[in-house]
Short mmCIF file of N, CA, C and O in Angstrom, two decimals:
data_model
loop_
_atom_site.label_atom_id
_atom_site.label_comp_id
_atom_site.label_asym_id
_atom_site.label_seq_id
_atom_site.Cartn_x
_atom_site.Cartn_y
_atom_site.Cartn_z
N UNK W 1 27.73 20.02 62.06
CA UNK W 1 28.32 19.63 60.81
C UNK W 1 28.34 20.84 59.88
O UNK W 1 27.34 21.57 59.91
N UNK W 2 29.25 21.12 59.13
CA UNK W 2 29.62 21.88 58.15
C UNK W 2 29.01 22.05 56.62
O UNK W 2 28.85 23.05 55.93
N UNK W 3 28.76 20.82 56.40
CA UNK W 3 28.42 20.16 55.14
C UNK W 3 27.54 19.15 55.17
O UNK W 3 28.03 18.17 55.74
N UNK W 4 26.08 18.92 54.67
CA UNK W 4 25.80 17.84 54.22
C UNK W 4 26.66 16.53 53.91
O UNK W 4 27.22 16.80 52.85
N UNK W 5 26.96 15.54 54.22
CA UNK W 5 27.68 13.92 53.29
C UNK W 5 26.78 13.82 51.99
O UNK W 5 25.57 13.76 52.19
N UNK W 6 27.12 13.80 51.04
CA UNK W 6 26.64 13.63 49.95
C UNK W 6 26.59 12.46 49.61
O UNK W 6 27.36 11.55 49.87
N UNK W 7 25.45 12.47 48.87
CA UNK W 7 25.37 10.61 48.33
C UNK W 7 26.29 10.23 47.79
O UNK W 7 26.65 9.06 47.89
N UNK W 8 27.02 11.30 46.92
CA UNK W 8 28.09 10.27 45.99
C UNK W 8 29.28 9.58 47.12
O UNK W 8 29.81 8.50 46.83
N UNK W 9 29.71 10.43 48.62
CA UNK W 9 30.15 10.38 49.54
C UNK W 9 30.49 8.99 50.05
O UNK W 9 31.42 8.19 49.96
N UNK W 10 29.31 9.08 50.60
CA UNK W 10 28.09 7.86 51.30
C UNK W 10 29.03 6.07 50.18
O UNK W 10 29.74 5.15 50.58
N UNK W 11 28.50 6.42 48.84
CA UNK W 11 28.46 5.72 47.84
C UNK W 11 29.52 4.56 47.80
O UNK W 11 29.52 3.33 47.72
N UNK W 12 30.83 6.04 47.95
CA UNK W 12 32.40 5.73 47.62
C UNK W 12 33.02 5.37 48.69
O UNK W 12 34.23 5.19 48.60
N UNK W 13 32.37 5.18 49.94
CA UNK W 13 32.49 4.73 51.36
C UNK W 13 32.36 3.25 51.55
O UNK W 13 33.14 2.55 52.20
N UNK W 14 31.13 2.79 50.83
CA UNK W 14 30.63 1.83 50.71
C UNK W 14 31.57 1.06 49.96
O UNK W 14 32.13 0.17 50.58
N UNK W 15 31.88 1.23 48.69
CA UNK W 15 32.37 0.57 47.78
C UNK W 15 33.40 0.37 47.66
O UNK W 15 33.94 -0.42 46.88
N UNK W 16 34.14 1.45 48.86
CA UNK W 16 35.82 1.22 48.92
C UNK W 16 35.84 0.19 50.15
O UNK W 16 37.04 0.09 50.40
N UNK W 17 35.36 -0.38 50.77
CA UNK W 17 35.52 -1.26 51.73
C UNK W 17 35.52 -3.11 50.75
O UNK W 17 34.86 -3.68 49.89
N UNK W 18 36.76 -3.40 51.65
CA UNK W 18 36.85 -4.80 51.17
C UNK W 18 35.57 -5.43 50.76
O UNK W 18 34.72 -5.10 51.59
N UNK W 19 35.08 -6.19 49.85
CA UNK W 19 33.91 -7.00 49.57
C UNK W 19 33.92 -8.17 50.45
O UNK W 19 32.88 -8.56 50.98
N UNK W 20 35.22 -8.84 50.66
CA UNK W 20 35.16 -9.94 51.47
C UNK W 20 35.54 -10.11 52.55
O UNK W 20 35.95 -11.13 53.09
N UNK W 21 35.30 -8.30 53.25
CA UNK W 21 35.57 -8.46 54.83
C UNK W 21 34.73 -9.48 55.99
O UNK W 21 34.01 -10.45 55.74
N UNK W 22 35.02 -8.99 57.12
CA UNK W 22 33.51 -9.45 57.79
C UNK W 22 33.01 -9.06 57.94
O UNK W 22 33.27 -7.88 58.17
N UNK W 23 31.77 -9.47 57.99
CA UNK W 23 30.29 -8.85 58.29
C UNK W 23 29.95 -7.76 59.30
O UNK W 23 30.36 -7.85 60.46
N UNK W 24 29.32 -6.89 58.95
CA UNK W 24 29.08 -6.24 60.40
C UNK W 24 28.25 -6.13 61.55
O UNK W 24 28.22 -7.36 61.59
N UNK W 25 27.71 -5.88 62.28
CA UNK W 25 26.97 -6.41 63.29
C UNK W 25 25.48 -7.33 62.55
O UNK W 25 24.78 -8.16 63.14
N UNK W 26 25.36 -6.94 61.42
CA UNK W 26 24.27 -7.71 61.16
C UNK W 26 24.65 -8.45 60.31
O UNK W 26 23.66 -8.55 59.59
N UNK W 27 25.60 -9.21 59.78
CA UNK W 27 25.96 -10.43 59.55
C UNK W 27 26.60 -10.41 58.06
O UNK W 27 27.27 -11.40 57.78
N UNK W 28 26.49 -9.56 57.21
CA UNK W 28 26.25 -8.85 55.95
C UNK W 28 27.56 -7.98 56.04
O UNK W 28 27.82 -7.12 56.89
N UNK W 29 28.48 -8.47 54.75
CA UNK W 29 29.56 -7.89 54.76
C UNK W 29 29.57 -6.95 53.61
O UNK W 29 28.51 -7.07 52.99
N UNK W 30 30.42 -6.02 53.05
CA UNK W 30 30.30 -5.03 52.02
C UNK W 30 29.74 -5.36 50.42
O UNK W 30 29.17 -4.65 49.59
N UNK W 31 30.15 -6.68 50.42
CA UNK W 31 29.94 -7.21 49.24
C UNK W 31 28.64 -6.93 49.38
O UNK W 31 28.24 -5.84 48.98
N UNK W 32 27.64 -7.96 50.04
CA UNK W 32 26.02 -7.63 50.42
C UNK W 32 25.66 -6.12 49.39
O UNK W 32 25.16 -5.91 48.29
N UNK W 33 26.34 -5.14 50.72
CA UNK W 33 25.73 -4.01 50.04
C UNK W 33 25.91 -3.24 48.84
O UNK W 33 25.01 -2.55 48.36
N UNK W 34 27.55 -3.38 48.17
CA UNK W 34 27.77 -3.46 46.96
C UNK W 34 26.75 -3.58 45.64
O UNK W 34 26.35 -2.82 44.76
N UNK W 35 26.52 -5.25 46.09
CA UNK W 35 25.96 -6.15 45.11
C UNK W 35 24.25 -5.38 45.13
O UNK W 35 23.58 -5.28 44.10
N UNK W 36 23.90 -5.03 46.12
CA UNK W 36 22.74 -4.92 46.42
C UNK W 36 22.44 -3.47 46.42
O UNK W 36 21.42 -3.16 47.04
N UNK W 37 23.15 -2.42 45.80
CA UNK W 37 23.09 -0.78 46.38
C UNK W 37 22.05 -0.28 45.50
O UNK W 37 21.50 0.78 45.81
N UNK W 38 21.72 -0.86 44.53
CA UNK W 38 20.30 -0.39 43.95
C UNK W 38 19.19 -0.41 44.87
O UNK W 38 18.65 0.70 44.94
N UNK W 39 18.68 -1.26 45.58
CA UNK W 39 18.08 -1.60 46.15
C UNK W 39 18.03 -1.19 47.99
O UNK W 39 17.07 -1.22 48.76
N UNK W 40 19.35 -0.85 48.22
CA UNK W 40 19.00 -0.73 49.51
C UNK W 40 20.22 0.99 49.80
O UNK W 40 20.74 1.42 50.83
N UNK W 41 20.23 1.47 48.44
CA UNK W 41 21.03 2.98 48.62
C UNK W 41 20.35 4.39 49.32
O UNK W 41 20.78 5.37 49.93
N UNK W 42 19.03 3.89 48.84
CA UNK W 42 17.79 4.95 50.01
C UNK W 42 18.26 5.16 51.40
O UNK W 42 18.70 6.10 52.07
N UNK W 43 17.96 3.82 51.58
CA UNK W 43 17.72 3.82 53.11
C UNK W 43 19.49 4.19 53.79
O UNK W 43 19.60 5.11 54.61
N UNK W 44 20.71 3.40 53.35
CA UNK W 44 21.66 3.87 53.67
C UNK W 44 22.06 5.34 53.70
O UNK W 44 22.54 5.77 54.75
N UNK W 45 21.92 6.14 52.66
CA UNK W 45 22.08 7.31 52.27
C UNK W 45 21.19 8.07 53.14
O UNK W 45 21.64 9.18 53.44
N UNK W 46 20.07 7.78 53.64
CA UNK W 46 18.98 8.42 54.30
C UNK W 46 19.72 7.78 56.21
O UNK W 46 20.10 8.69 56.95
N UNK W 47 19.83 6.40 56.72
CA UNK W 47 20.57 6.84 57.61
C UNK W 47 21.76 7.44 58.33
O UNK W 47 21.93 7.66 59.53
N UNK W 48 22.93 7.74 56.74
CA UNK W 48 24.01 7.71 57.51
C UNK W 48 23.95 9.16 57.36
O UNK W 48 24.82 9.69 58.06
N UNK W 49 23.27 9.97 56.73
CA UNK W 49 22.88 11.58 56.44
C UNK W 49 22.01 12.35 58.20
O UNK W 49 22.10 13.46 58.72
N UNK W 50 21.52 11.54 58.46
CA UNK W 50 20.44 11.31 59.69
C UNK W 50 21.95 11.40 60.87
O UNK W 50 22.19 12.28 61.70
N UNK W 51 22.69 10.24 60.57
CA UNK W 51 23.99 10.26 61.82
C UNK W 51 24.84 11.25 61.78
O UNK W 51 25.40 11.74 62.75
N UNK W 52 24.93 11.51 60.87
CA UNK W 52 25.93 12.99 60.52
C UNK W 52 24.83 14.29 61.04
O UNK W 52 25.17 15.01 61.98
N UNK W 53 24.00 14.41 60.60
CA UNK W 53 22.72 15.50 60.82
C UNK W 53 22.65 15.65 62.09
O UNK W 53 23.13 16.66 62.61
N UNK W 54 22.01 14.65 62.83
CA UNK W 54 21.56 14.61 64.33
C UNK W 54 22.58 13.92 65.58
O UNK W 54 22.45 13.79 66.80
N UNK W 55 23.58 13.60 64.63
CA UNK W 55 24.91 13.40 65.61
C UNK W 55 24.33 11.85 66.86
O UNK W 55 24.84 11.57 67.94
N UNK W 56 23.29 11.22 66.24
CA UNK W 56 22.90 10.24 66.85
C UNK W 56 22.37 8.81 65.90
O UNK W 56 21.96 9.38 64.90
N UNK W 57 22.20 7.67 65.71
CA UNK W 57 22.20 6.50 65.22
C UNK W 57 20.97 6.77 65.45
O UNK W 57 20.40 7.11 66.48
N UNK W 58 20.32 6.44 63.56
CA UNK W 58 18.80 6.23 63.42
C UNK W 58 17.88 4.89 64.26
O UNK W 58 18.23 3.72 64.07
N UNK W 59 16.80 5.19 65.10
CA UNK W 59 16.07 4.30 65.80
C UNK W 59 16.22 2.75 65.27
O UNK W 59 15.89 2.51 64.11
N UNK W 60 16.63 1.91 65.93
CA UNK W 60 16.60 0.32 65.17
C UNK W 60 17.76 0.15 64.85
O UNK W 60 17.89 -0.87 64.17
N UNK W 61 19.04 0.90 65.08
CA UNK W 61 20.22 0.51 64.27
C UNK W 61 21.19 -0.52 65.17
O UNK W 61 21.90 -1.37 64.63
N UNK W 62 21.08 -0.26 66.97
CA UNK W 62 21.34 -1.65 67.34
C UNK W 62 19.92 -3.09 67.35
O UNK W 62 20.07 -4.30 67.54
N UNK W 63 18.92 -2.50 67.13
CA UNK W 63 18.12 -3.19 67.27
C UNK W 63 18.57 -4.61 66.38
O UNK W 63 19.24 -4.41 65.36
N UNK W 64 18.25 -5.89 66.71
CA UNK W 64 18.63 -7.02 66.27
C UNK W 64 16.78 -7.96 66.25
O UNK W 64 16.03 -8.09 67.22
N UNK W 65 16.56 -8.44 64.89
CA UNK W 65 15.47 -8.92 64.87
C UNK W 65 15.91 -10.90 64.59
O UNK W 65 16.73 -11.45 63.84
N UNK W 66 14.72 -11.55 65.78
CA UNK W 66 14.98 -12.83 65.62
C UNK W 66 13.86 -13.80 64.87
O UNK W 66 12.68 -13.82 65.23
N UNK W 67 14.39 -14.61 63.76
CA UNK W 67 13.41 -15.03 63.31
C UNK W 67 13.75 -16.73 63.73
O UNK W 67 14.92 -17.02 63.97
N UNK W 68 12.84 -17.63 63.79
CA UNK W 68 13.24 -18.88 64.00
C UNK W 68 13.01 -19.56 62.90
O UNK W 68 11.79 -19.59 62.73
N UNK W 69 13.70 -20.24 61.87
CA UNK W 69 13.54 -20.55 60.83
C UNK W 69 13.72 -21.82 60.57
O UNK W 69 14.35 -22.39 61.46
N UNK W 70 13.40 -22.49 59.70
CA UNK W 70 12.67 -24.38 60.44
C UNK W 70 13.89 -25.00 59.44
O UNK W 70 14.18 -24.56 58.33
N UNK W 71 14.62 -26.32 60.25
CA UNK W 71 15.67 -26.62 59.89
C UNK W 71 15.01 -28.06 58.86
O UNK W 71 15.87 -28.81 58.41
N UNK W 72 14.01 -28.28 58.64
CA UNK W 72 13.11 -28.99 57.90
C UNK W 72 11.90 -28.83 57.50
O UNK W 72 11.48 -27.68 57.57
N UNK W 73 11.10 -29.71 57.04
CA UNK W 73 9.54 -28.90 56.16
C UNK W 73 8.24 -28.95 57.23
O UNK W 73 7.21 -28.29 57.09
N UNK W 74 8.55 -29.96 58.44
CA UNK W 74 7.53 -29.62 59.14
C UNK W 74 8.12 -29.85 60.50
O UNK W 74 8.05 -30.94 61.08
N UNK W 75 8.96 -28.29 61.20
CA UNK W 75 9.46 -29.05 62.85
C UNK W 75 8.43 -29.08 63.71
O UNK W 75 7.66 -28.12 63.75
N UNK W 76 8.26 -30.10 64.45
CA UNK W 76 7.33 -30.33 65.50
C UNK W 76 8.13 -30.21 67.12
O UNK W 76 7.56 -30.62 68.13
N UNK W 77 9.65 -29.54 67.16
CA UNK W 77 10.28 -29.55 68.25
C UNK W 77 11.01 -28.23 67.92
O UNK W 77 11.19 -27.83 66.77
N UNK W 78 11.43 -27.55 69.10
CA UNK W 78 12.16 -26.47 69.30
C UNK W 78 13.28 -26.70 68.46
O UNK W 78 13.55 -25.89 67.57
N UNK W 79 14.00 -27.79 68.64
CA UNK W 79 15.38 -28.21 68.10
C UNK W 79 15.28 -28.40 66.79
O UNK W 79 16.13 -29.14 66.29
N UNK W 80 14.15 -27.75 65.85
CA UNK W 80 14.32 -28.13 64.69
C UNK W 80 14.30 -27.12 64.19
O UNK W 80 13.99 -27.03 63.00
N UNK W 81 14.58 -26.16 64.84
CA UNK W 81 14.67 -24.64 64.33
C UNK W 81 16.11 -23.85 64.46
O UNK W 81 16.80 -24.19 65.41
N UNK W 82 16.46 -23.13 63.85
CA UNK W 82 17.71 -22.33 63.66
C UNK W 82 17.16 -21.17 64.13
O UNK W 82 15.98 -20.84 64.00
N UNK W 83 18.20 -20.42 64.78
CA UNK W 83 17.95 -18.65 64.96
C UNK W 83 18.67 -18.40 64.06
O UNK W 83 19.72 -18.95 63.74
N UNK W 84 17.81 -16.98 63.31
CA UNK W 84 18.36 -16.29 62.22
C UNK W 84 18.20 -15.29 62.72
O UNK W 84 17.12 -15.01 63.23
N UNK W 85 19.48 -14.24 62.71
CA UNK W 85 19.32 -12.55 63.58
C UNK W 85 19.90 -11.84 62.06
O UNK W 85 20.81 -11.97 61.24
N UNK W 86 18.77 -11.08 62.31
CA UNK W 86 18.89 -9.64 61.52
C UNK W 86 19.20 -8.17 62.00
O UNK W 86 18.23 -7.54 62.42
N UNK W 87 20.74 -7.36 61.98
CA UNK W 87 20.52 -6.16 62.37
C UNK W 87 20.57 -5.30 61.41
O UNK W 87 19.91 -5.56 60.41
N UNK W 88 21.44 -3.93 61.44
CA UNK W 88 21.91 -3.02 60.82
C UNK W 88 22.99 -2.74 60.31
O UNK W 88 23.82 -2.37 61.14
N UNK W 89 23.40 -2.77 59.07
CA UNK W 89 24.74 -2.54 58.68
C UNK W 89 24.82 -0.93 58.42
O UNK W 89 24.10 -0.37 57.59
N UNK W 90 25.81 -0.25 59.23
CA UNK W 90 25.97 1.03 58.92
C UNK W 90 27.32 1.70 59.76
O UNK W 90 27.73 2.80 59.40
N UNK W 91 28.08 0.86 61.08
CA UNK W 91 29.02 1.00 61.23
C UNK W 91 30.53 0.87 60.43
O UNK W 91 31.34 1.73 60.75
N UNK W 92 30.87 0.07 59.64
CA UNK W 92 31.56 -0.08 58.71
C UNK W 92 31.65 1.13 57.59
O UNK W 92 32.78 1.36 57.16
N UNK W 93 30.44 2.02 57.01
CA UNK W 93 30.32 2.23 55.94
C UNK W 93 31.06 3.97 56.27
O UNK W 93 31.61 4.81 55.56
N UNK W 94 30.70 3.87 57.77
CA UNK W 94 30.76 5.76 57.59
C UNK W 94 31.95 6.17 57.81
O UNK W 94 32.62 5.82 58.78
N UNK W 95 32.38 7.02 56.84
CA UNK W 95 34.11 7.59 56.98
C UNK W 95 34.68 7.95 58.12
O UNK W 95 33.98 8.70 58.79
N UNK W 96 35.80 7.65 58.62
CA UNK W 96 36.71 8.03 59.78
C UNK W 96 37.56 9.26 59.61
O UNK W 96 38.32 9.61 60.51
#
């Protein structure tokens, strides 16, 4: 790489993408990160600097986490649970 991506970069990547696209592999569409870039501009800015840098996707970025989350206040059966998957949003964001 030639150049560092600069945060403001990174930023205007993010924010130019439709708000009410679809989601990207982790379920979470631009709006999400929009709405939310105070809070989660570190870590974006820090992996997509990392993908540009090392020309490889930071550890965990296909990784997909499963939580089973109870479809009432006390399930006593498998079937009373929902899967909820959590991945990485960071394909969408980085410039073409």
């Amino acid at each position: 790489m030639i150049n560092e991506v600069l945060p403001e970069e990174i930023k205007r990547a993010v924010f130019t993408l439709k708000s009410d696209s679809s989601g990207g592999p982790d379920g979470f569409n631009a709006f999400f990160y929009q709405n939310t870039w105070k809070i989660v501009k570190s870590d974006v800015i820090k992996a997509t600097q990392y993908f540009f840098c090392h020309n490889k996707l930071p550890t965990g970025v296909n990784a997909t986490n499963i939580a089973l989350v109870p479809k009432c206040s006390n399930p006593v059966v498998f079937l009373s649970l929902d899967l909820f998957h959590v991945a990485m949003f960071f394909t969408k964001s980085y410039p073409r």
